[in-house]
Coordinates of C-alpha atoms in Angstrom, one line a residue:
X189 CA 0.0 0.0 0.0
X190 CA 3.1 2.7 1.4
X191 CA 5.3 1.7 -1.9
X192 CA 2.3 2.3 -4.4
X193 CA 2.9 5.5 -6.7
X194 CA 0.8 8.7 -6.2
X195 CA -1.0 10.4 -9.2
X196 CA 0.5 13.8 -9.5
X197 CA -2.6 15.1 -9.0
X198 CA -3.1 13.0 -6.1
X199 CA 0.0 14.4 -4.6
X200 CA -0.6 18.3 -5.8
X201 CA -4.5 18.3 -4.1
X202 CA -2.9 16.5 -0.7
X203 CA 0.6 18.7 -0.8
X204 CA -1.7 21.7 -0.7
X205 CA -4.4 21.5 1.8
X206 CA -1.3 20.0 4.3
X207 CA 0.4 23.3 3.6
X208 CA -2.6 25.4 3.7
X209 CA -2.9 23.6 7.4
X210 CA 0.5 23.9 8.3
X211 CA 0.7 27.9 7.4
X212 CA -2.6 28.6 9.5
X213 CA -0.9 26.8 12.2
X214 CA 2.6 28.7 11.8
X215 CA 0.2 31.7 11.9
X216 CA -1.6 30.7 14.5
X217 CA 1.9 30.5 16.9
X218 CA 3.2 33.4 15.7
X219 CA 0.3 36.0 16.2
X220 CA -0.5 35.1 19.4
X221 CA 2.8 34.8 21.3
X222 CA 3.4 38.0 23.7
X223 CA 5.9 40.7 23.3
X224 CA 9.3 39.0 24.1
X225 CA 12.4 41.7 24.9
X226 CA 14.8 40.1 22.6
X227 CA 12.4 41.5 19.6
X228 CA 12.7 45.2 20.2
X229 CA 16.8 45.2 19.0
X230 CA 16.0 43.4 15.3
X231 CA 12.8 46.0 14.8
X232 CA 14.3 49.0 15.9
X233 CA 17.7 48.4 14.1
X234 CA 15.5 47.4 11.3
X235 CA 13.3 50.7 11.9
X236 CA 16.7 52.7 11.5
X237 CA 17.9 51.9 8.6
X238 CA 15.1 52.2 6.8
X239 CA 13.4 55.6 8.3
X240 CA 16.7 57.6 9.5
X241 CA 19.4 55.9 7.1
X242 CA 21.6 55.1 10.1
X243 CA 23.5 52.3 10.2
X244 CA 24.4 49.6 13.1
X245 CA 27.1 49.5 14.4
X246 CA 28.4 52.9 13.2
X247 CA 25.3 55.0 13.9
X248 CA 23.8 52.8 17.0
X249 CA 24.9 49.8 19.1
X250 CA 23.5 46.1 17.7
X251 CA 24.6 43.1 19.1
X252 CA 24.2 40.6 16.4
X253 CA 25.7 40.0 12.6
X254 CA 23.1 43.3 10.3
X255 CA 21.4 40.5 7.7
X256 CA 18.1 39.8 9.4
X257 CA 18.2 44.0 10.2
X258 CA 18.9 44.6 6.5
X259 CA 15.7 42.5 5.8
X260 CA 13.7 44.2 8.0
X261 CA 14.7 47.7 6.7
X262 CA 13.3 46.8 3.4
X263 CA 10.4 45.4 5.2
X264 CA 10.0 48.9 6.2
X265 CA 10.1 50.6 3.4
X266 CA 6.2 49.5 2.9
X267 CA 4.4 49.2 5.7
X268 CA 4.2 50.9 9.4
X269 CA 3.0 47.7 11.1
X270 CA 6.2 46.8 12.5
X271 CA 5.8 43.6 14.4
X272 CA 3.7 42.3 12.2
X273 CA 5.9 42.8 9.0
X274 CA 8.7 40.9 11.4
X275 CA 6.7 38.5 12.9
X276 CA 5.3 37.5 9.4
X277 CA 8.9 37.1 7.5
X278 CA 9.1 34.6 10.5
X279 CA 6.0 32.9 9.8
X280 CA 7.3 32.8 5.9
X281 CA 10.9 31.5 7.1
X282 CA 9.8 28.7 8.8
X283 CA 7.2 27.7 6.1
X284 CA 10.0 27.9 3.3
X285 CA 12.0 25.9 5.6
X286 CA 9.5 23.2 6.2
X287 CA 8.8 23.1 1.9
X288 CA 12.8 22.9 1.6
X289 CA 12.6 20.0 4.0
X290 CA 9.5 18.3 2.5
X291 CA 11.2 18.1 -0.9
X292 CA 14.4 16.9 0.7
X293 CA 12.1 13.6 2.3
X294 CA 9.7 13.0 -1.0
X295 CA 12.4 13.4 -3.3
X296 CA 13.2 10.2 -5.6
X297 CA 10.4 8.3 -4.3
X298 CA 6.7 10.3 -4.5
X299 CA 5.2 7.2 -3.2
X300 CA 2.4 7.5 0.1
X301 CA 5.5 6.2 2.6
X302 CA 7.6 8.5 1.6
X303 CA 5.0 11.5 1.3
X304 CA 3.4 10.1 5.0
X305 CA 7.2 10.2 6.5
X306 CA 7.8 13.9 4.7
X307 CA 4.2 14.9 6.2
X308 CA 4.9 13.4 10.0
X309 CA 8.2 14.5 10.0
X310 CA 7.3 18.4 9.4
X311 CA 4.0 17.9 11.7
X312 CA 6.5 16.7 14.3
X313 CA 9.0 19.5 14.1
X314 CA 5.5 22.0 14.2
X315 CA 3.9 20.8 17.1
X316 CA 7.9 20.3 19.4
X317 CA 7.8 22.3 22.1
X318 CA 11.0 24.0 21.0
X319 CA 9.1 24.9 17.9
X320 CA 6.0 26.7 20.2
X321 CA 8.4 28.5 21.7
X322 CA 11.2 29.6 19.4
X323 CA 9.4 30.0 16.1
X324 CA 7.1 33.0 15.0
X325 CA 8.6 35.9 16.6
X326 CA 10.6 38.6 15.4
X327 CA 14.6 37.9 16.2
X328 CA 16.8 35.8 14.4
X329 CA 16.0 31.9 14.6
X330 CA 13.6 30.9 12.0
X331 CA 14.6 33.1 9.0
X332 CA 18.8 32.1 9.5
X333 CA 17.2 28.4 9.6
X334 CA 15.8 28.7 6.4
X335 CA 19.2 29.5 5.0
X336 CA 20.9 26.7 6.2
X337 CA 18.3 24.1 5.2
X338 CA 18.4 25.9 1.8
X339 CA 21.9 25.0 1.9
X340 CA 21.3 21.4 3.2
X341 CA 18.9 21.1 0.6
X342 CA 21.4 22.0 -2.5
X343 CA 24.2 19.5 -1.4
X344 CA 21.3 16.7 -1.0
X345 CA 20.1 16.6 -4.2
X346 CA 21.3 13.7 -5.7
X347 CA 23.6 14.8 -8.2
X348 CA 24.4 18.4 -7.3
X349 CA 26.2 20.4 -9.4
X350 CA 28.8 23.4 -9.2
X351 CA 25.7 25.8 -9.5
X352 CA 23.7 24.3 -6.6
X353 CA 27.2 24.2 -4.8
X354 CA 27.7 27.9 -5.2
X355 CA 24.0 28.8 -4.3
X356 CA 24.4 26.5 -1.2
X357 CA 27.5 28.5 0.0
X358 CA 25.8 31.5 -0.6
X359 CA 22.7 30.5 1.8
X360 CA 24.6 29.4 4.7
X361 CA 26.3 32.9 4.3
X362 CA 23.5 34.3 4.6
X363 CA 22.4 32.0 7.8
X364 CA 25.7 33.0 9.4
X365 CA 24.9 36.7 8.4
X366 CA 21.9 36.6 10.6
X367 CA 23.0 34.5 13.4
X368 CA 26.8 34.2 13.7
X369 CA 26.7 30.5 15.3
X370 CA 25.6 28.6 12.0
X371 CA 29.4 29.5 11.2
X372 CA 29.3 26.0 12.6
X373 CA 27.4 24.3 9.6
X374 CA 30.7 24.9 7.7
X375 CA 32.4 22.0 9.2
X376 CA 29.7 19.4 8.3
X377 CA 28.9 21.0 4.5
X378 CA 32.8 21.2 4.0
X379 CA 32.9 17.6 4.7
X380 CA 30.4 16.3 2.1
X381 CA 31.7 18.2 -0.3
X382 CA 35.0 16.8 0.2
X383 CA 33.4 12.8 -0.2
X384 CA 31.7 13.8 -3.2
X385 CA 33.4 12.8 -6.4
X386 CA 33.9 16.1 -8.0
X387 CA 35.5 17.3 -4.7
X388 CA 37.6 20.4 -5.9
X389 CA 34.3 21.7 -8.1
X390 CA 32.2 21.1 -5.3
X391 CA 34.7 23.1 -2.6
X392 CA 35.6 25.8 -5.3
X393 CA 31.8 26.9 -5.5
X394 CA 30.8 26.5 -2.4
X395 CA 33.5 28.6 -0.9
X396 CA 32.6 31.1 -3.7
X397 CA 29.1 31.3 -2.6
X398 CA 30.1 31.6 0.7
X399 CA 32.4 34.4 0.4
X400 CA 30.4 36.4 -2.1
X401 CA 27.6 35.8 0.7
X402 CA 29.9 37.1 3.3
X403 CA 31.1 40.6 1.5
X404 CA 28.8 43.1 2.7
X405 CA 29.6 41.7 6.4
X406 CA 33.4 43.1 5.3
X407 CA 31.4 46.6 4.2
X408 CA 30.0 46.9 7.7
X409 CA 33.4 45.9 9.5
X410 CA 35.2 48.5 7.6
X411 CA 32.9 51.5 8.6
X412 CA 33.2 50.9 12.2
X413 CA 35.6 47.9 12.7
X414 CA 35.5 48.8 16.6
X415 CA 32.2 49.0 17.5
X416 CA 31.7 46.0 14.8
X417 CA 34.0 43.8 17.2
X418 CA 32.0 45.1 20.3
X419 CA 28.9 44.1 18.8
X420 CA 29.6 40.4 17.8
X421 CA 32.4 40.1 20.1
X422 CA 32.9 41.8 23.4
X423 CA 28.9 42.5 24.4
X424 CA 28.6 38.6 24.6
X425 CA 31.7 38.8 27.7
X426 CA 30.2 41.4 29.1
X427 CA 26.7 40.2 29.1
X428 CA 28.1 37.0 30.8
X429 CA 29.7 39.5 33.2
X430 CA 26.6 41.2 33.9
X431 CA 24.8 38.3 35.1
X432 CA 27.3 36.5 36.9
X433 CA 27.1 40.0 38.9
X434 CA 23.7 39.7 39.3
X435 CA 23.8 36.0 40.4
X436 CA 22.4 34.3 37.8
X437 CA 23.6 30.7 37.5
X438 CA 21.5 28.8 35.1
X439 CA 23.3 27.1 31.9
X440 CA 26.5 29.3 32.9
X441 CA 29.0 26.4 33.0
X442 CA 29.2 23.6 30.7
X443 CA 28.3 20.8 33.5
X444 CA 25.2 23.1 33.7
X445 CA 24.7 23.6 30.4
X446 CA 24.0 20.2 30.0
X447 CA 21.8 20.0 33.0
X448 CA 20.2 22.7 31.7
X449 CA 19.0 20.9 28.2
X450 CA 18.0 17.6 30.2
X451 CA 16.1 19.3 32.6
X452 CA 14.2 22.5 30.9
X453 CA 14.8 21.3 26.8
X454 CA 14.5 17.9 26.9
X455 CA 12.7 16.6 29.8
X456 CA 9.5 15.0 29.9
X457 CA 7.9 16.4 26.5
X458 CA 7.9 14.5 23.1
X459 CA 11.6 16.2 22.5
X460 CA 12.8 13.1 25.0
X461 CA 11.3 10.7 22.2
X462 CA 13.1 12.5 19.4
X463 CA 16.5 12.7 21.0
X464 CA 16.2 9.1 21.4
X465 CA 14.7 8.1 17.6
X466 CA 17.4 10.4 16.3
X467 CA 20.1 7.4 18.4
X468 CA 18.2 4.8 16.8
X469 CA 18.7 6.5 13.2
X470 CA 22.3 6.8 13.9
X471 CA 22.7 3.0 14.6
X472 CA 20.5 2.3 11.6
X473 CA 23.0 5.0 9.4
X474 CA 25.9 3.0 10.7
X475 CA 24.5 -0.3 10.1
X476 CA 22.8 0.2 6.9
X477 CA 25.6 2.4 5.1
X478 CA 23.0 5.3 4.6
X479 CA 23.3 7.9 2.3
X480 CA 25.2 11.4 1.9
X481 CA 22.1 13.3 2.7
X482 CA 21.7 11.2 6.2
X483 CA 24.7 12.0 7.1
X484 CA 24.8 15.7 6.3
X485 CA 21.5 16.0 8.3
X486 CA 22.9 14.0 11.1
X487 CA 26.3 16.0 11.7
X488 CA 24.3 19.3 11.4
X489 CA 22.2 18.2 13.9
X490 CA 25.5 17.5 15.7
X491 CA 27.1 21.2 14.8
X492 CA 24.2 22.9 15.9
X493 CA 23.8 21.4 18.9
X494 CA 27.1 22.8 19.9
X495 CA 26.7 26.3 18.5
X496 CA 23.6 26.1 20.9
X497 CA 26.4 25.4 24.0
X498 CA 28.5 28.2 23.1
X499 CA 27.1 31.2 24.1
X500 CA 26.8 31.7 27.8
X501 CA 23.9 31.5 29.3
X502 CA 22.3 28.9 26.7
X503 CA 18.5 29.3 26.2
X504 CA 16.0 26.9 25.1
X505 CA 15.4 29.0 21.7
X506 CA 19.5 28.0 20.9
X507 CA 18.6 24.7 20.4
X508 CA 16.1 25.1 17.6
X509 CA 18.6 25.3 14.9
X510 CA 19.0 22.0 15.5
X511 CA 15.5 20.4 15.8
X512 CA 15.0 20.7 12.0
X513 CA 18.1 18.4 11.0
X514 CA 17.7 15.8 13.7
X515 CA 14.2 15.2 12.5
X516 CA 15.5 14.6 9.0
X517 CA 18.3 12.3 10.4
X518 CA 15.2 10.1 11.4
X519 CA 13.2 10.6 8.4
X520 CA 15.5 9.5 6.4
X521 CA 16.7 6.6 8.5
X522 CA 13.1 5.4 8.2
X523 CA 12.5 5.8 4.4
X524 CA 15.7 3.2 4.4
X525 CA 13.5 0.5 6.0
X526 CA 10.5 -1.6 5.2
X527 CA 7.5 0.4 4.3
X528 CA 5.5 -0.7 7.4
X529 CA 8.1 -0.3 9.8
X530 CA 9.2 3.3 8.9
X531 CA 6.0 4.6 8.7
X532 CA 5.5 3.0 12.1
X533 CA 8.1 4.4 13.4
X534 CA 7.1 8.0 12.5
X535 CA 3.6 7.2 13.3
X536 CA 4.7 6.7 16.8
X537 CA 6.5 10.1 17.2
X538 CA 3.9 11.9 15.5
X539 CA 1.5 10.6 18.1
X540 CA 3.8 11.3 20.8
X541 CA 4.1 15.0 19.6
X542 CA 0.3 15.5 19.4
X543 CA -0.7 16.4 23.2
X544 CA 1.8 19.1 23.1
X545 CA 0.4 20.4 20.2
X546 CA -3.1 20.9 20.7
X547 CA -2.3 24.4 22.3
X548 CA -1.1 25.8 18.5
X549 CA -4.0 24.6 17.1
X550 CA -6.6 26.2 19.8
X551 CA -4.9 29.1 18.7
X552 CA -6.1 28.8 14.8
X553 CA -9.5 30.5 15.3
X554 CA -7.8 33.6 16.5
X555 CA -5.9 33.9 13.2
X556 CA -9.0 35.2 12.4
X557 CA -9.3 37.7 14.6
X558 CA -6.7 40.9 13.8
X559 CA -7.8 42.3 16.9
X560 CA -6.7 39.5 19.2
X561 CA -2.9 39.4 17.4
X562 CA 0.1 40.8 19.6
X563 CA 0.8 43.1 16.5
X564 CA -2.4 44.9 17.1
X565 CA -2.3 45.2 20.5
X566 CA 1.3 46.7 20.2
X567 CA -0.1 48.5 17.4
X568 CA -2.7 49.7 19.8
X569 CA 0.1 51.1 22.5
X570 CA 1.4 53.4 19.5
X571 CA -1.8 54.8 19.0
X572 CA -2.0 56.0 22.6
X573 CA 1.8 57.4 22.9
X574 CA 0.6 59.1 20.1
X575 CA -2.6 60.7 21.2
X576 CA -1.1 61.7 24.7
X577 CA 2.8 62.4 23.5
X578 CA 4.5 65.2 21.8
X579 CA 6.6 64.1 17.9
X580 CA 9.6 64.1 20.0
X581 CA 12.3 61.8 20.9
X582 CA 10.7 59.0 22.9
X583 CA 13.5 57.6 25.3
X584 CA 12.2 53.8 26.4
X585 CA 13.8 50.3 26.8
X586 CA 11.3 48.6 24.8
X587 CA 11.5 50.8 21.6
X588 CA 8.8 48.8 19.5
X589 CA 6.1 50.9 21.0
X590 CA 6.8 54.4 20.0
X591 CA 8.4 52.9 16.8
X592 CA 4.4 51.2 15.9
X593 CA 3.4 55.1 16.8
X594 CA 6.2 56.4 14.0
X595 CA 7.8 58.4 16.5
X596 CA 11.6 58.7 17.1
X597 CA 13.6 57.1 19.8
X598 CA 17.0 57.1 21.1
X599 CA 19.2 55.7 18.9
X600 CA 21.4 54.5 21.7
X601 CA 18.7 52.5 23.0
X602 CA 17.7 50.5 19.9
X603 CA 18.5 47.8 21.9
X604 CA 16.1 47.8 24.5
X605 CA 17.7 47.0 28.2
X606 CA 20.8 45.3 26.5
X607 CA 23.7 48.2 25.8
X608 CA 22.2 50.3 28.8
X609 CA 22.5 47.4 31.2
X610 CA 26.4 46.1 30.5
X611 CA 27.6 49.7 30.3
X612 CA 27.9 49.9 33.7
X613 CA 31.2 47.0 33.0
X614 CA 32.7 49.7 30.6
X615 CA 34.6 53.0 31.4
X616 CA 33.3 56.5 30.1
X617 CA 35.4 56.7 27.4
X618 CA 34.6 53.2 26.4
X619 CA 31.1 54.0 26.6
X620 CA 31.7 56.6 24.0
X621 CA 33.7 55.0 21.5
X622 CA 30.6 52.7 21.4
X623 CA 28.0 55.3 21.9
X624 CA 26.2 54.1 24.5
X625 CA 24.5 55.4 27.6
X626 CA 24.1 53.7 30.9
X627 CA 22.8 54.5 34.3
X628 CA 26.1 56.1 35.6
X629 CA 25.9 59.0 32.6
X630 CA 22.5 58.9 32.3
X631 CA 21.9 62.4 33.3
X632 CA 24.1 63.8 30.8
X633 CA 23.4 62.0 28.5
X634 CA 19.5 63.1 28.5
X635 CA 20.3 66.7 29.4
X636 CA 22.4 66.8 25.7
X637 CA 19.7 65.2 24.1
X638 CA 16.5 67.0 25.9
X639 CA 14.1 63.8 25.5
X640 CA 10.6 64.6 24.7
X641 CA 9.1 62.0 26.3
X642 CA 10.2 58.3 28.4
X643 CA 8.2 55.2 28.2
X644 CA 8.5 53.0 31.1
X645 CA 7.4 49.7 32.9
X646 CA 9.0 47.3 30.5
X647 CA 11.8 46.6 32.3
X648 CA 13.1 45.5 36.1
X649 CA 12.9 48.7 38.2
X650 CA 16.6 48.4 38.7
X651 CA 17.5 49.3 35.4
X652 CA 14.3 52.2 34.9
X653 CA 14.5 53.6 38.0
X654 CA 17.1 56.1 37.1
X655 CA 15.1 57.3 34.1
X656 CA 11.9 57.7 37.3
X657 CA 13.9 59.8 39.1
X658 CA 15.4 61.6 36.2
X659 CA 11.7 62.5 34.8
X660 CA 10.8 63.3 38.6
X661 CA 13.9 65.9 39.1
X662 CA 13.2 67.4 36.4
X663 CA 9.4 67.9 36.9
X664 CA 7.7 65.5 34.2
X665 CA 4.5 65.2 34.3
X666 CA 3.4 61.1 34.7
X667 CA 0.6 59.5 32.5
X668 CA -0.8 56.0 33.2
X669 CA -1.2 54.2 29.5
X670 CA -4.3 52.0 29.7
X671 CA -2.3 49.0 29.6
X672 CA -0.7 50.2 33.3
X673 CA 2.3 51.0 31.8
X674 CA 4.2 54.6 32.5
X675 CA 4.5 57.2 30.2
X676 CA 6.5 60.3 31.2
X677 CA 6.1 63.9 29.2
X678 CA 8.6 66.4 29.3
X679 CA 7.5 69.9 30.5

């Protein structure tokens, strides 16, 4: 029954109505997830660009490598719906990545076992709980994903040639450009292009690709090499510093790293079960010889599982990058073996994985509902800074809110709490150099600037309780937004 052939037509209707289900679903997670601080940073830096021609890095601190920003700014050249635009170039990421992936597992053989293992395994990676929690919002995971499976995806096919080499190199640098730690796919593409049989064509254009990918990175570097190096380099030290002063200890050592992913990433949830499938489908890929496509999916998996260790503290969202490939590394291990007993296999995961995905798909009525997305309530905070505030500077560690408004903020803040909070590690001058403000200069630094406005309530009161009393000293007037938040307004 598995190994019978599909009608094309047969395939087209059911490929269509899965995806149709599968992007309500994506929707569905993304719309409805709250405001989470790490967005603010990719859609102001985004915001700047685009509206005020600055630049990161030379023109305003940014923490991360400018491709995802770069997106965004062009993004912004169209609409003033700021999260949404973001959030909805995540929702399209992750979709492209799942259609790279389900060409990848129906490829060669459009039979119903290996269209039903293509179909569990992207249902499976939907409904993970690392999925639910990394995918849909607006920072950097799911579009640098798509660029690394885009450049899986070009050295699987089975007969790749120089062209797909030189497109795959370009991809991951792309990936890399929007999240530095898929430098570590490098290792495990370099190596299959060096088994193939063509191996000095297949380097040569990948490393072409990935250095023609890589170029405008060199553009930014050379404008402001030293607060390029802070960015990607330095602010990860200090941001380690910072919480080591502040006593936070989870995932800050290797040992509890490691604890860390048994405990809060893998634990009880259907994750457990696909950690352990993805063993089996090693031993199967030992025993059975698989292919060069297993085995590229299976070391990715490996390479981004340690780009998720490196940066300290790890976070659940790091270990998303490698969800994608481990799933594969299964899939693939099961297309290998006996209809029935690879589509069993995958039927059992898929069931496991259901329970925990039920939440996503309460959510799919709401897509429906504009006035219950996160984007419109955001959306709806703009529209009262803008009835109660002045067109001034708005000064605020969560800069989406006056950006949704279309009115300015500090440009030194564009990264919410994250510059202000580690400046207090760094010496005046150093400051500076990186132009940056923390609580130490912060009166100043606003007296220069004469701020129009502050936005607060976003943040711990440790790190906006400087700006209170600033706004108090020099006679603000307070506002209570409807949403309980405080909005300050310069006299």
């Amino acid at each position: 029954m598995f190994a019978a052939p599909l009608r094309n037509v047969e395939r087209r209707i059911f490929v269509s109505l899965f995806f149709i289900a599968v992007t309500l679903l994506l929707l569905a997670q993304s719309l409805t997830k709250p405001l989470d601080h790490d967005e603010h940073q990719f859609v102001a830096s985004g915001w700047l660009m685009a509206r005020q021609g600055l630049l990161p890095y030379r023109d305003f601190p940014y923490f991360h490598l400018p491709y995802l920003s770069l997106l965004y700014a062009l993004v912004y050249r169209f609409t003033d719906q700021l999260l949404l635009g973001a959030r909805l170039i995540s929702v399209t990421a992750a979709l492209l990545g799942m259609l790279s992936v389900f060409s990848v597992l129906q490829r060669g053989a459009p039979n119903a076992q290996a269209i039903f293992i293509a179909t569990a395994a992207l249902l499976i990676w939907l409904l993970n709980p690392l999925t639910q929690y990394a995918s849909g919002l607006a920072w950097n995971h799911d579009a640098a994903l798509l660029f690394c499976l885009l450049a899986f995806a070009l050295f699987a096919r089975h007969a790749p040639t120089t062209r797909d080499y030189f497109l795959s190199g370009i991809c991951l640098a792309i990936a890399i450009g929007m999240r530095a730690t898929f430098v570590l796919a490098t290792l495990p593409l370099v190596m299959s292009a060096c088994f193939t049989s063509a191996r000095k064509t297949a380097l040569g254009g990948w490393v072409a690709g990935l250095a023609l990918g890589l170029l405008p990175i060199l553009v930014f570097f050379l404008l402001a090499p030293a607060q390029f190096i802070f960015g990607n380099l330095t602010y990860a030290a200090l941001n380690t510093e910072w919480r080591l002063m502040h006593e936070y200890e989870r995932a800050m050592t290797l040992t509890d790293k490691f604890a860390y992913l048994l405990t809060d990433v893998i634990g009880w949830s259907s994750t457990l079960l696909v950690i352990l499938a993805f063993v089996v489908a090693l031993v199967i890929g030992i025993r059975q010889r698989l292919s060069r496509p297993f085995w590229l999916a299976a070391t990715l998996s490996l390479a981004m599982f340690v780009a998720a260790l490196v940066p300290t503290p790890t976070f659940e969202q790091y270990y998303y990058s490698a969800l994608p490939f481990v799933i594969v590394s299964i899939a693939l291990a099961c297309r290998a073996q006996p209809s029935r007993v690879g589509v069993a296999l995958m039927l059992v995961l898929l069931i496991m994985s259901l329970p925990q995905g039920f939440s996503v798909m309460r959510n799919v009525p709401l897509v429906f509902m504009p006035d219950q997305w996160t984007s419109s309530k955001t959306h709806q905070v703009g529209a009262w800074l803008r009835e109660r505030a002045g067109s001034g500077t708005i000064v605020t560690l969560a800069p989406i809110y006056p950006l949704e408004a279309g009115l300015p903020i500090d440009a030194q803040l564009a990264t919410g709490p994250f510059a202000y909070r580690v400046g207090t590690l760094m010496s005046a001058d150093e400051r500076a150099q990186q132009g940056l403000f923390t609580i130490e200069d912060i009166g100043k630094h606003l007296d220069a600037r004469a701020p129009h406005d502050m936005l607060l309530g976003y943040e711990p009161e440790e790190l906006e309780e400087p700006l209170v009393d600033y706004a108090r000293a020099h006679q603000f007037k307070y506002v209570r937004l409807p949403n309980g938040k405080n909005l300050w307004l310069a006299p």
